[in-house]
Short mmCIF file of C-alpha atoms in Angstrom, two decimals:
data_model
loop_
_atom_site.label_atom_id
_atom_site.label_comp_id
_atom_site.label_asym_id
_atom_site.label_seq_id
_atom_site.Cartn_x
_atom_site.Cartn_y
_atom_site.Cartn_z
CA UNK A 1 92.69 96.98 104.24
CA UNK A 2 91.75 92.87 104.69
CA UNK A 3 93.52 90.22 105.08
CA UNK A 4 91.99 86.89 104.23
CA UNK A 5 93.15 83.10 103.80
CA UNK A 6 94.52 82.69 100.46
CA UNK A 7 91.78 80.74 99.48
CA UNK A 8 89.13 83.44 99.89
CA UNK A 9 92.13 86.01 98.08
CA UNK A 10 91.72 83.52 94.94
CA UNK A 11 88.02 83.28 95.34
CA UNK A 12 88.04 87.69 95.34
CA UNK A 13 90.35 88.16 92.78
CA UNK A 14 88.64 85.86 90.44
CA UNK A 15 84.88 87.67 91.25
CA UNK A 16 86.90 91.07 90.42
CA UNK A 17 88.20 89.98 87.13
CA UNK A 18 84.70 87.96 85.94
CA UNK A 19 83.17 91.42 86.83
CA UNK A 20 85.51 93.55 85.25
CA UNK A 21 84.74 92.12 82.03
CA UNK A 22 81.14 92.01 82.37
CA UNK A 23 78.61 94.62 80.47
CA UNK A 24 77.10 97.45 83.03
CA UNK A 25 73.32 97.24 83.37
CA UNK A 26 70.54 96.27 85.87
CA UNK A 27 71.52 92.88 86.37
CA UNK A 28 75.30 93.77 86.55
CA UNK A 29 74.43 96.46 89.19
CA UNK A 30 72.86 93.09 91.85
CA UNK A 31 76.29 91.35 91.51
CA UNK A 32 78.25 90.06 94.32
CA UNK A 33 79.86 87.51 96.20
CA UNK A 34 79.09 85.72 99.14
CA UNK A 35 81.44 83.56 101.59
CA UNK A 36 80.09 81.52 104.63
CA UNK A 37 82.02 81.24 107.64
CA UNK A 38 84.49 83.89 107.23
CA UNK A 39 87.10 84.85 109.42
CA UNK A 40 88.43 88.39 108.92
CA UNK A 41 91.06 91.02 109.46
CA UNK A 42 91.39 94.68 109.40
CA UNK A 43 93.92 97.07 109.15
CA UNK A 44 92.89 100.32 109.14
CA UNK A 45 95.09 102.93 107.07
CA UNK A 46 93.28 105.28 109.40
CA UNK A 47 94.33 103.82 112.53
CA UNK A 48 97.71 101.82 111.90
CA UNK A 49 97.94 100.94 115.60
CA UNK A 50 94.90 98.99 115.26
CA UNK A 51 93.47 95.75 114.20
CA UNK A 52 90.45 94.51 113.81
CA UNK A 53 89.71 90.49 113.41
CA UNK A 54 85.83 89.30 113.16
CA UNK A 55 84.39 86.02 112.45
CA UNK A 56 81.20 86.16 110.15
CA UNK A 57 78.24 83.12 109.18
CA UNK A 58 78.90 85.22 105.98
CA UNK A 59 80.08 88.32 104.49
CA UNK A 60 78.95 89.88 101.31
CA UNK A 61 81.28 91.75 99.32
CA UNK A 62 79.19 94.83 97.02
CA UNK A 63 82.06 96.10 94.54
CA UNK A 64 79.99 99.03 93.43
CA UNK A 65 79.16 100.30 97.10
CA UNK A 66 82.82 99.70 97.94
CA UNK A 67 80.85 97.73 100.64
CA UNK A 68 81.17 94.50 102.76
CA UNK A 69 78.53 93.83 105.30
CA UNK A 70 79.04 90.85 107.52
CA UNK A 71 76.09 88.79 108.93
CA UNK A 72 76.28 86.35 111.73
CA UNK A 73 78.73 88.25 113.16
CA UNK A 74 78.73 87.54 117.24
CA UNK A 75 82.04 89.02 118.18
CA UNK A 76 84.64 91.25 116.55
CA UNK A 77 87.80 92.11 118.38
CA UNK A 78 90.13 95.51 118.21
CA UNK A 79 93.65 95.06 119.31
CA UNK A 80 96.45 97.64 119.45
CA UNK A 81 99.97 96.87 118.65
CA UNK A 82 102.41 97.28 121.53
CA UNK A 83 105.96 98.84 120.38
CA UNK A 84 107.48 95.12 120.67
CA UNK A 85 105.66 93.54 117.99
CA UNK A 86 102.91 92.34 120.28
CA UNK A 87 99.15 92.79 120.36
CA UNK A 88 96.82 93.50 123.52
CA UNK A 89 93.20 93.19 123.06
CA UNK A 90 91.61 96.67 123.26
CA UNK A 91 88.21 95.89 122.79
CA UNK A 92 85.68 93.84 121.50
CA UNK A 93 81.89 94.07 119.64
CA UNK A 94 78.42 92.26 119.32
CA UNK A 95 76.44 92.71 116.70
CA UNK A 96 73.88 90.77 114.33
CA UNK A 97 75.10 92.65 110.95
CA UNK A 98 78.34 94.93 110.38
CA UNK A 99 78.76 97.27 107.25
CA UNK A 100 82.63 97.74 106.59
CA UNK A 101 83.12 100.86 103.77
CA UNK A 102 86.17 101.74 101.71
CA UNK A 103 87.83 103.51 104.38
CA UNK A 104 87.43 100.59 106.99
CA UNK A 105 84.85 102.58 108.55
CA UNK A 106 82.17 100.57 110.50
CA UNK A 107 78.30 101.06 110.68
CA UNK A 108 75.34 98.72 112.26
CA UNK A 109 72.45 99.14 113.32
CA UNK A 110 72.32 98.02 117.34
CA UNK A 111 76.29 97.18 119.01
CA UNK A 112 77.40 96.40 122.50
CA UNK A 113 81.42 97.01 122.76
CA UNK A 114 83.58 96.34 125.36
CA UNK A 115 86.21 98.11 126.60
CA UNK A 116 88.91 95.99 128.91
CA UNK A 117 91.30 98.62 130.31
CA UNK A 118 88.51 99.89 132.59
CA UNK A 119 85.48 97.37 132.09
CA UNK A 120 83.29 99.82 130.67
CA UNK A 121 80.53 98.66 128.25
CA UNK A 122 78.55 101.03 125.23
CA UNK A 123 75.31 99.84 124.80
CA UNK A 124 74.76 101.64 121.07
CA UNK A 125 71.13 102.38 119.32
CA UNK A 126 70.68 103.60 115.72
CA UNK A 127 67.48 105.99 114.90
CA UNK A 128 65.61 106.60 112.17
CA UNK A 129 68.78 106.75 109.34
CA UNK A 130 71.57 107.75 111.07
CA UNK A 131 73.96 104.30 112.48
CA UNK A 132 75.93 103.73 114.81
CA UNK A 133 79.28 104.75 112.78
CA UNK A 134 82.95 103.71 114.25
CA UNK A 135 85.51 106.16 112.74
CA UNK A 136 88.99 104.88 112.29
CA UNK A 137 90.23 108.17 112.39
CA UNK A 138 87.88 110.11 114.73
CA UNK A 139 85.63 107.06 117.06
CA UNK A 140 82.50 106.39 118.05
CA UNK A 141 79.34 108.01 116.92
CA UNK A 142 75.52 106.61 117.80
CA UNK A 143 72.36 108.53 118.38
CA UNK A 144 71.83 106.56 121.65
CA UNK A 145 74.59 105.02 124.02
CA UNK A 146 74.42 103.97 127.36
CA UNK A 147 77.83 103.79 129.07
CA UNK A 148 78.69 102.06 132.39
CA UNK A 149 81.28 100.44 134.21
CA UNK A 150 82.03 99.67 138.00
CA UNK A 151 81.45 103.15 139.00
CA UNK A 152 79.12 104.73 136.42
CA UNK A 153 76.30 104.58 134.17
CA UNK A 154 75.37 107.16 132.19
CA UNK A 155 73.24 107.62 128.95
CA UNK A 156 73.67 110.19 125.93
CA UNK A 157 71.93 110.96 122.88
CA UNK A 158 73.74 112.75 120.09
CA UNK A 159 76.98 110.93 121.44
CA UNK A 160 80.51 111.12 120.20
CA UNK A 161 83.99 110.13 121.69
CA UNK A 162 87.35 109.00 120.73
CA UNK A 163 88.49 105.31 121.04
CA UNK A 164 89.99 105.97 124.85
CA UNK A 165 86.42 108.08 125.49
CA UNK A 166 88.52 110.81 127.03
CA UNK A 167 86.03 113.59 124.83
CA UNK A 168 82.68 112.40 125.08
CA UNK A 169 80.25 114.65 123.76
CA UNK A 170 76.67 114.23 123.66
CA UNK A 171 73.18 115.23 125.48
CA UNK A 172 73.43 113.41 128.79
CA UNK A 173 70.42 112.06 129.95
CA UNK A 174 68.82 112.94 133.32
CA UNK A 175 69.43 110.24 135.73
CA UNK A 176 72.53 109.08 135.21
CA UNK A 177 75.00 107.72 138.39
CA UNK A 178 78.27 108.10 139.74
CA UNK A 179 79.72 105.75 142.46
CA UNK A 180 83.08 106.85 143.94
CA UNK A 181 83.82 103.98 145.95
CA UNK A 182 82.34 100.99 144.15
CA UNK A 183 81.23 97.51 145.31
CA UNK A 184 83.46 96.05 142.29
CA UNK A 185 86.70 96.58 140.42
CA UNK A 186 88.28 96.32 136.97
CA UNK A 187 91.16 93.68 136.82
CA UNK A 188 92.70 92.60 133.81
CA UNK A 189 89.74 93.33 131.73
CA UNK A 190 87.17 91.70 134.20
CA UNK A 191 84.55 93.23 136.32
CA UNK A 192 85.08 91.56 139.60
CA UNK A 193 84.28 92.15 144.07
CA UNK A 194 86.48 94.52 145.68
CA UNK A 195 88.95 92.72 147.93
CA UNK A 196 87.71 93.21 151.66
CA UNK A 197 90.63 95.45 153.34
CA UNK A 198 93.07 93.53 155.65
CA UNK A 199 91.83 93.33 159.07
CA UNK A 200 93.87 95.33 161.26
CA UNK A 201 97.03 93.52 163.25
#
């Protein structure tokens, strides 16, 4: 589900009736519309505790693909609600190009997200024909993803997780790190130098 300013509402609704009425056919088949400079919302259906807000250069809305692929994108942002009416940021995503399907699923191509409760970072890689695919209902899925955060770094092909990563599945990669008593800390969403300990009275 999207929410957009009413002006870009009008701009849909009017595109949906002009192509309604139109005869099917080759030409038909290459329509669309295309807005510059779009901000965005999502609610997923999927994942009602969750919304997504992205700011595009432009997004291109395909009404027989069900499909919306944003370019220019930069920065999305996931946010949970909290049980007083309040949102926290969750998470946030860079990429060049976003696909957005019927279900509010996600796909691209190449993504670095973000997560702020512990500072860890997914460095994501598409191969060959398979994306990088963010489930509302299930996760993440990539064929490459390189995960790290003050006291790890690890890399996985075939990988899967939920949102929270507390299943990850995948073939880990030889190499990969473990640091029990880091140099740095997460605070507040911010990677930042462990506080020397108090010198002793």
């Amino acid at each position: 589900m999207f929410r957009f300013s009413a002006l870009v509402l009008a701009l849909l609704l009017v595109f949906g009736v002009v192509f309604s009425l139109l005869p099917s056919g080759p030409d038909v088949a290459r329509s669309g519309v295309t807005l510059k400079n779009v901000q965005l919302s999502l609610y997923p259906e999927q994942d009602p505790g969750a919304v997504w807000r992205f700011r595009a250069a432009t997004i291109s809305v395909d009404p027989l693909k069900s499909e919306n692929t944003l370019d220019g994108l930069g920065r999305g942002e996931r946010w949970l609600k909290n049980s007083d009416g309040s949102e926290t940021l969750d998470m946030t995503l860079r990429a060049d190009k976003l696909v957005i399907d019927a279900n509010s699923n996600l796909s691209t191509r190449q993504a670095q997200m973000y997560i702020l409760q512990d500072c860890t970072t997914l460095t994501m890689r598409a191969a060959g024909t398979t994306p990088i695919l963010i489930n509302q209902r299930s996760g993440y899925s990539a064929p490459y993803v390189g995960i790290s955060s003050p006291s790890i770094h690890f890399e996985y092909d075939n990988f899967s997780s939920p949102f929270d990563l507390s299943n990850v599945r995948g073939d880990q990669r030889a190499g990969g790190t473990l640091q029990p008593d880091p140099p740095t800390i997460c605070k507040q969403g911010r990677i930042v130098p462990k506080a020397s300990a108090a010198p002793a009275p």
